[in-house]
Short mmCIF file of C-alpha atoms in Angstrom, two decimals:
data_model
loop_
_atom_site.label_atom_id
_atom_site.label_comp_id
_atom_site.label_asym_id
_atom_site.label_seq_id
_atom_site.Cartn_x
_atom_site.Cartn_y
_atom_site.Cartn_z
CA UNK A 1077 8.99 31.41 37.49
CA UNK A 1078 7.53 34.01 39.84
CA UNK A 1079 7.45 36.53 37.06
CA UNK A 1080 5.37 34.16 34.87
CA UNK A 1081 3.22 33.56 37.78
CA UNK A 1082 2.60 37.28 38.35
CA UNK A 1083 1.87 37.75 34.65
CA UNK A 1084 -0.83 35.06 34.74
CA UNK A 1085 -2.29 36.67 37.76
CA UNK A 1086 -2.39 40.12 36.05
CA UNK A 1087 -3.88 38.61 33.04
CA UNK A 1088 -6.49 36.88 35.23
CA UNK A 1089 -7.50 40.27 36.72
CA UNK A 1090 -7.64 42.03 33.48
CA UNK A 1091 -9.63 39.31 31.61
CA UNK A 1092 -11.06 36.69 33.85
CA UNK A 1093 -11.36 33.32 32.37
CA UNK A 1094 -14.71 31.49 32.57
CA UNK A 1095 -15.11 28.44 34.80
CA UNK A 1096 -13.77 25.24 33.33
CA UNK A 1097 -16.55 23.10 31.74
CA UNK A 1098 -18.88 25.86 31.56
CA UNK A 1099 -20.75 26.89 28.34
CA UNK A 1100 -18.64 30.11 27.93
CA UNK A 1101 -15.42 28.14 28.37
CA UNK A 1102 -16.58 25.71 25.58
CA UNK A 1103 -17.32 28.53 23.30
CA UNK A 1104 -14.04 30.27 23.92
CA UNK A 1105 -12.28 27.02 23.13
CA UNK A 1106 -14.36 26.48 19.87
CA UNK A 1107 -13.55 30.09 18.94
CA UNK A 1108 -9.68 29.53 19.55
CA UNK A 1109 -9.89 26.34 17.50
CA UNK A 1110 -11.60 28.13 14.65
CA UNK A 1111 -9.10 30.88 14.80
CA UNK A 1112 -6.24 28.39 14.51
CA UNK A 1113 -7.85 26.80 11.38
CA UNK A 1114 -8.16 30.16 9.73
CA UNK A 1115 -4.57 31.01 10.29
CA UNK A 1116 -3.39 28.15 8.15
CA UNK A 1117 -1.50 28.97 5.12
CA UNK A 1118 -3.49 28.74 1.89
CA UNK A 1119 -3.13 25.61 -0.26
CA UNK A 1120 -0.77 25.64 -3.12
CA UNK A 1121 -2.11 26.71 -6.43
CA UNK A 1122 -3.02 23.83 -8.81
CA UNK A 1123 -3.96 23.68 -12.44
CA UNK A 1124 -7.59 22.97 -13.31
CA UNK A 1125 -6.33 20.22 -15.69
CA UNK A 1126 -4.91 18.47 -12.57
CA UNK A 1127 -8.01 18.87 -10.56
CA UNK A 1128 -10.44 17.98 -13.22
CA UNK A 1129 -8.74 14.89 -14.80
CA UNK A 1130 -6.10 16.15 -17.12
CA UNK A 1131 -6.40 17.56 -20.69
CA UNK A 1132 -8.12 14.34 -21.85
CA UNK A 1133 -11.04 15.09 -24.19
CA UNK A 1134 -14.50 13.65 -23.59
CA UNK A 1135 -14.58 12.15 -27.10
CA UNK A 1136 -11.43 10.15 -26.51
CA UNK A 1137 -12.85 8.95 -23.11
CA UNK A 1138 -16.08 7.79 -24.78
CA UNK A 1139 -14.14 5.95 -27.46
CA UNK A 1140 -12.06 4.16 -24.90
CA UNK A 1141 -15.21 3.11 -23.12
CA UNK A 1142 -16.85 1.92 -26.22
CA UNK A 1143 -13.73 -0.11 -27.26
CA UNK A 1144 -13.47 -1.69 -23.88
CA UNK A 1145 -17.20 -2.63 -23.89
CA UNK A 1146 -16.84 -4.15 -27.47
CA UNK A 1147 -13.80 -6.11 -26.44
CA UNK A 1148 -15.74 -7.55 -23.35
CA UNK A 1149 -18.80 -8.30 -25.46
CA UNK A 1150 -16.65 -10.16 -28.12
CA UNK A 1151 -14.88 -12.01 -25.34
CA UNK A 1152 -18.18 -13.13 -23.87
CA UNK A 1153 -19.40 -14.18 -27.27
CA UNK A 1154 -16.35 -16.38 -27.90
CA UNK A 1155 -16.76 -17.84 -24.35
CA UNK A 1156 -20.41 -18.55 -25.07
CA UNK A 1157 -19.60 -20.14 -28.39
CA UNK A 1158 -17.10 -22.46 -26.74
CA UNK A 1159 -19.63 -23.53 -24.05
CA UNK A 1160 -22.24 -24.13 -26.65
CA UNK A 1161 -19.85 -26.37 -28.73
CA UNK A 1162 -18.92 -28.29 -25.56
CA UNK A 1163 -22.51 -28.76 -24.72
CA UNK A 1164 -23.50 -29.93 -28.16
CA UNK A 1165 -20.51 -32.33 -28.33
CA UNK A 1166 -21.61 -33.89 -24.95
CA UNK A 1167 -25.24 -33.98 -26.03
CA UNK A 1168 -24.34 -35.74 -29.36
CA UNK A 1169 -22.16 -38.25 -27.34
CA UNK A 1170 -25.19 -38.96 -25.07
CA UNK A 1171 -27.45 -39.42 -27.96
CA UNK A 1172 -24.94 -41.79 -29.73
CA UNK A 1173 -24.73 -43.81 -26.48
CA UNK A 1174 -28.53 -43.98 -26.29
CA UNK A 1175 -28.87 -45.17 -30.03
CA UNK A 1176 -26.31 -47.86 -29.33
CA UNK A 1177 -28.28 -49.00 -26.37
CA UNK A 1178 -31.51 -49.11 -28.53
CA UNK A 1179 -29.62 -50.78 -31.43
CA UNK A 1180 -30.17 -47.92 -33.76
CA UNK A 1181 -27.47 -46.51 -36.20
CA UNK A 1182 -25.39 -43.78 -34.59
CA UNK A 1183 -24.61 -40.41 -36.15
CA UNK A 1184 -20.97 -39.45 -36.68
#
């Protein structure tokens, strides 16, 4: 333990450390932190196809988008037709009820 203490003292004499909390101490700490980050091993090599989304062509992607859009539009149209038919049936029922109340012939 004493040897470690003497080494620290010798180091302090050779290269004195700045006062804790001072600007110089903060700059040294920041430099050490930056040095640590630069020492990291490089990232593993990756294929461009993995990074950029695979080997899928743009044309195939556009076709999938168009098919999806057309499918959604067709589904909306079917739903709209069903709503319209339900509304027309309800309206026809109301009109028949009104005609019955007025004593007029009803439509079937």
